[in-house]
Each structure stands twice: as structure tokens, then as C-alpha cells.
Amino acid sequence: MAIPQFNKRYTMGAIMKITLKDGSVKEYESQMAIIDIAKDISEGLARIACAAELDGKVVDLRTVVEKDSQLSILTFEDEGGKAAYRHTTSHVLAEAVKHLYPGAKLAIGPSIDTGFYYDFDVEPFDRAALDSLEKEMKKIIKEGAEIKRFTLPREEAIRFMEERQEPYKVELIKDLPEGEEISFYSQGEFTDLCAGPHLMSTKGIKAIKLISSSGAYWRGSEKNKMLTRVYGTAYTKNADLEAYLEHLEDIKRRDHNKLGREMELFTTVDVIGQGLPLLMPNGVKIIQTLQRWIEDEEDKRGYVRTKTPLMAKSDLYKISGHWDHYKEGMFVLGDEEKDKEVYALRPMTCPFQYYVYKSAQRSYRDLPLRYGETSTLFRNEDSGEMHGLTRVRQFTISEGHLIVRPDQMDEEFKGCLDLARYCLSTLGLEEDVTYRLSKWDPNNKEKYIGTEEIWEETQGRIRNVLTELNIPFTEEEGEAAFYGPKVDIQAKNVYGKEDTMITIQWDAIIAEQFDMYYIDQNGEKKRPYIIHRTSLGCYERTLAWLIEKYAGQFPTWLCPEQVRVLPISEKYHEYAKKVEAELKDNGVRCSVDERAEKIGYKIREARLDRVPYLLVVGQKEEEEGKVSVRSRYLGDEGQKELSVFVNDICKEIRTKEIRKIEVEQQA
């Protein structure tokens, strides 16, 4: 089949005005392909152009402009340009696969934030196969084939791909709406179904790397066939590619799923179940430290603690609305059709704490009541969502519910934000988060309870609070809880996946369902408002976050082992134990390495274990009551009086100081 060609210019009568990004205007007497407009602006710009934004839509440089328009030429520095560049590279990968594996069937190959991927129905690729594909891609790029776009009618497009024995492409075409333009891109002998945009030729691609290969279900459904997905990336400069590859190596070093196991912080076991991690002693010590800190801080801020059951009858969740709106995310114990009583493991603590509130009549003078609980919760997450400690089925959370009068709501909400920001700041994470006002979806009202007026009012009040506190935030429809809007404090893991770390929810509705009230100054019953909040969020997810943030080198106050005492020989074991006892008496977590190994070996081992302070002791230290200090922060800090070191480290732990690492790790 001959591939239709396009003409670069079409004659027309009137002057066509093109308004550029900087506001300047170019005038043309004929229709013009965008690539020619780019050349008219600057030959240099045309050489680096990847795509264009025409009247708000990202399009090919080969697109012909036929009327007055707003035009911005996109380079690799622009998101749209980068996407076109990398999407073109995914087509080069597909061509390389067809060259080396002619029987492979093509699926989809989009650009993504970090590069691109392409799915193939073919046997999995190992690293050697990826290297061969990469070599073939470079040959294709060197040939520099012109990339051409053409369209076909629906039935002809189907036949076109059937002739090429590409069943996945045929399925995609059949799923397109009637009347949809069906476009293809060809480069040399290779043609692919694609909406574009693409570069003008393959020779514009400069630096590529195939990163990995994995399995992926066709269209993301477990009911479909498992395909082979190849991930890659592309840049315009080798230096940028090398920097990205170094970044990937850093990600591997920080990945909590790998590092947490190496450091013996947690593990998982198939026979126990997916999403049910085992926290090991070192991991437990960190979470215990965090938990005690949070509970003490909440106590200072007027919280009272509760301890409530891990399960309840379905009756409780029917009152709260969770049975109707969240049942699929719960672990249900029993059969509603057969059993007199059906229970469920709790996915949240709020309804339990409501009954603590309802256990006595409350006056307006009693409010606000701030309930806090270190809660173990259970949520039936999808198996495909499970990942290390960030997405699990059983987890522990710093949960709290504030029962307040409506007139107290704004100030109490600010207090919850202040607590969350204090926690983030103390952990050194405040620069790593973003704030999101999560709103209801007015086009999907059956998902929520309450009236439109209540939702608009509560969302507006949260917006005002965030603005008053000068907290930058975004807004997202459809992310609210079913009973109220919330502030979600978001963070990304090392792979760029965003998760919610801390949530503060505004609830003006649930009190009605639970018949919660207080007696006001006039002796009348009034409904309270409720704030659902976490101060730190899920402890497991926070631990994962901290592992990746600090690459396992936690601030001293969080380290499972804060000091290791290293006697240079057996003769100084007694003094080493005396040093250890003094530290432990002052609450410092420490140990003595009594192994019959050389001191250099002991130091290297302690460094690998990420212990922040090493105390070397020998004859001089014992005689003078001193310790030779080595730290991850300054390296060799010299000799110090034992009492001075104890005072210094106790202050560092007490103030939760995050010391700066100023030296390369030393042996």
C-alpha cells in the first residue's frame, strides 16, 4: 500500500497571522507547515524543535497551519517536546524488536515522565537481549529515516494491521469511536498505529538507554495476556543521559524495599501473605521511637488517648456509611446471608471513638475533645498495589479525631496542620511534601453523603485556612472522603510515585448519623463537627519514606543503634563495657563489638551497619577516661572526655537534631 504524502504549503488568499509565545506576530500569505514556520523564525530553533503547541494542543511539526493561530515551538526542554522526542524513540525500539524478533506482536508504546516503554507479545528479554536491541536502535537512528504521517478509513486501517498480523493494533482500532481519525506513522519500512506527535526523522534522537524489562498485562487487566514491557529513556545530550543513569543508581541505593531488607528493618514471607510485612527488631525500634515521640507530643497538645477494638459488627459500619461506601476495601468476617452477626476488621478508628464521646453527655464547655490513638488498621488493598512498606494490608497509624463546636473548627484545623508541619519539620521532610485540597466530585454525587451546600462551604473554609497560613496547595476533585473534604499532604517515593503521607479531614456530616451532640449555653442540643486527622500518618509508610530520604543513614535520634564501642583488643573490654553502661544509663542505644578482629575491620563493619557514632577505646582512653570519636558527620572527631561525649549525644537526641554529613564515609 502506498503511503500518502503531505504538502508543506497550500496557497490561500488572505494574510495568515501567527502569534508566537513571546507575543510577536508572523504573517504569511499561504498555509504553512509548522516546521517551515520554525525555520522562518530561526534555523537553529528548527533544528532542535520536537513538536509544537497550536492553539493549546500539542501537534506535529509537520502539521499545516491554515488560519490565524497561537503557536509555540516546543523543544526537549518543554514537556510536550520531550514527550514527542521520547515517543519517537519508543517507535525506534519497536522497529528494532521487529528486526530482531520478527514474530513479536506490537501493543502500545507511550512516553512517560522518565522516558518511554513499549509492550510486546514476545518472550521476556534479558539484559543481553536489551543490549542487542539498543545496538539495533542506534543503527536505525543513524540511518535517519524520515518519519511520515498518514491516515486511513476505519475498515482500511483494520485491514492494514491485519495484513501485518498485529492483533493488538487491530483491537485498538476497533475500540476507537466511529468517525475517529486513524493515523499511522512510518519510518523506512516500519509503520505503527499512532496518534503522535513525532519528530521529523529518527536522526534527531541523540542519547538512548534501555533500562529494564518486565511483565505487564495487556490493558492492565489480569484477565488478559501477560506481555513483555521494555522501559527506556532518551535525552538530547549524553551528559544528561549519564546524569539520569547515575540518578537511577542512587534510586537503587535508596529503594526502601531493598535497603530495608538489607538493614534487617523488615521482611515479607509468602506463607504469611502479601502486604503483611514482618517488622524486625531494628525496624520496630525506629517505629517505637516515632510512636513514643508522637504520643508525647499529642499529650502536650491536649489529646487524650483511647484504645479501641480491632474489629466490630457490620452494624457499626452501616451507621458510619463505610459498609455502603467502603465495603470492598474491608476484610469481612462472616457471610451476611448465613450468619446472624457479621464482623469486619476495622479500616479506621473514627466510629469507635465516637462511642467514647457518646458514653457521657457533653457540654459546650467540654469541647474541643481531642482523641488520639495509635491504631492498627486493615485495608484490603489490590494485590497489584502492594509494595514494601508503602502499600500494605495491615498498618499502624497516628490517628486522631477532634470533636469540636462549629465555631472552633477553623482554629482546631489550623492546630492539626501545625502538628503535621511540626512532625515533618522535625523529621527533615518539610521540603519534600506538597499540599492538596481534596474535594468531592459534583458530577458523581452518589459517591458522597451530605448536601452540595455543605460540601461547598466546608471546602471553602479549608481553602481559607490554607491561604491564611500561606501554605501553597493544589485542588483535586474526586479525592475527598465520602463524608468530607480534606487536606492531603503528599510525597513521592524514589521512583516518583506519589502517596498520601498525612491527612486532615473536615467532617460536618457524620455526627448526625451517630446522633452525636453537645449541650450549648442555652441548654439546647447541637451537632458537633469532627476533624479526622493523622499527625504523622502510617508508621510503616513513614519508615519507608525515611529509609529512602536518608538512604538508611537516619538522624541519630532515630537510629536503632546510635553508638558502637570498639575496643582495640580484649584487654579493653572492661572499659568498653563501662562506656556502654554509661551511655545506656543516659538512654543512648549502644553496643560493644568484642570480636577478635582488627579495629579497621570493626570500623568498616559499623559503617556498613550505618551506626552514626563509633567510640574507639584503648590504653590511653582508659587511663584518661576518654573515648576516640568517629562519626558519620565529621569523620575523626578526636578524643573527648566520656562525660562530654555523653552530654553532646544526649543533647543531639533530645533536640532531634539532624546533623549535616560533611565528610565522605570513612573506614
Short mmCIF file of C-alpha atoms in Angstrom, two decimals, residues 274 276 311-312 317 323 326-334 342-347 377-381 392-394:
data_model
loop_
_atom_site.label_atom_id
_atom_site.label_comp_id
_atom_site.label_asym_id
_atom_site.label_seq_id
_atom_site.Cartn_x
_atom_site.Cartn_y
_atom_site.Cartn_z
CA GLN A 274 1.15 -10.16 50.56
CA LEU A 276 1.71 -8.16 55.63
CA MET A 311 -12.98 -5.33 64.74
CA ALA A 312 -16.68 -4.57 65.01
CA TYR A 317 -20.04 0.40 59.66
CA TRP A 323 -20.47 -0.54 54.68
CA TYR A 326 -16.03 1.24 51.53
CA LYS A 327 -17.02 -2.40 52.00
CA GLU A 328 -14.88 -3.65 49.10
CA GLY A 329 -11.83 -2.28 50.91
CA MET A 330 -12.57 -4.12 54.17
CA PHE A 331 -11.81 -7.61 55.47
CA VAL A 332 -15.26 -9.03 56.26
CA LEU A 333 -15.57 -11.90 58.74
CA GLY A 334 -18.68 -13.93 58.07
CA VAL A 342 -21.05 -10.37 60.56
CA TYR A 343 -17.87 -8.63 61.68
CA ALA A 344 -15.14 -6.73 59.87
CA LEU A 345 -11.59 -5.75 60.75
CA ARG A 346 -11.53 -2.01 61.16
CA PRO A 347 -10.21 0.12 58.27
CA LEU A 377 -5.92 -0.84 60.78
CA PHE A 378 -6.73 -3.30 57.99
CA ARG A 379 -7.49 -2.47 54.36
CA ASN A 380 -7.97 -4.95 51.55
CA GLU A 381 -5.67 -3.34 49.01
CA VAL A 392 0.24 -2.80 52.97
CA ARG A 393 -2.89 -4.51 54.27
CA GLN A 394 -2.19 -4.12 57.98
#
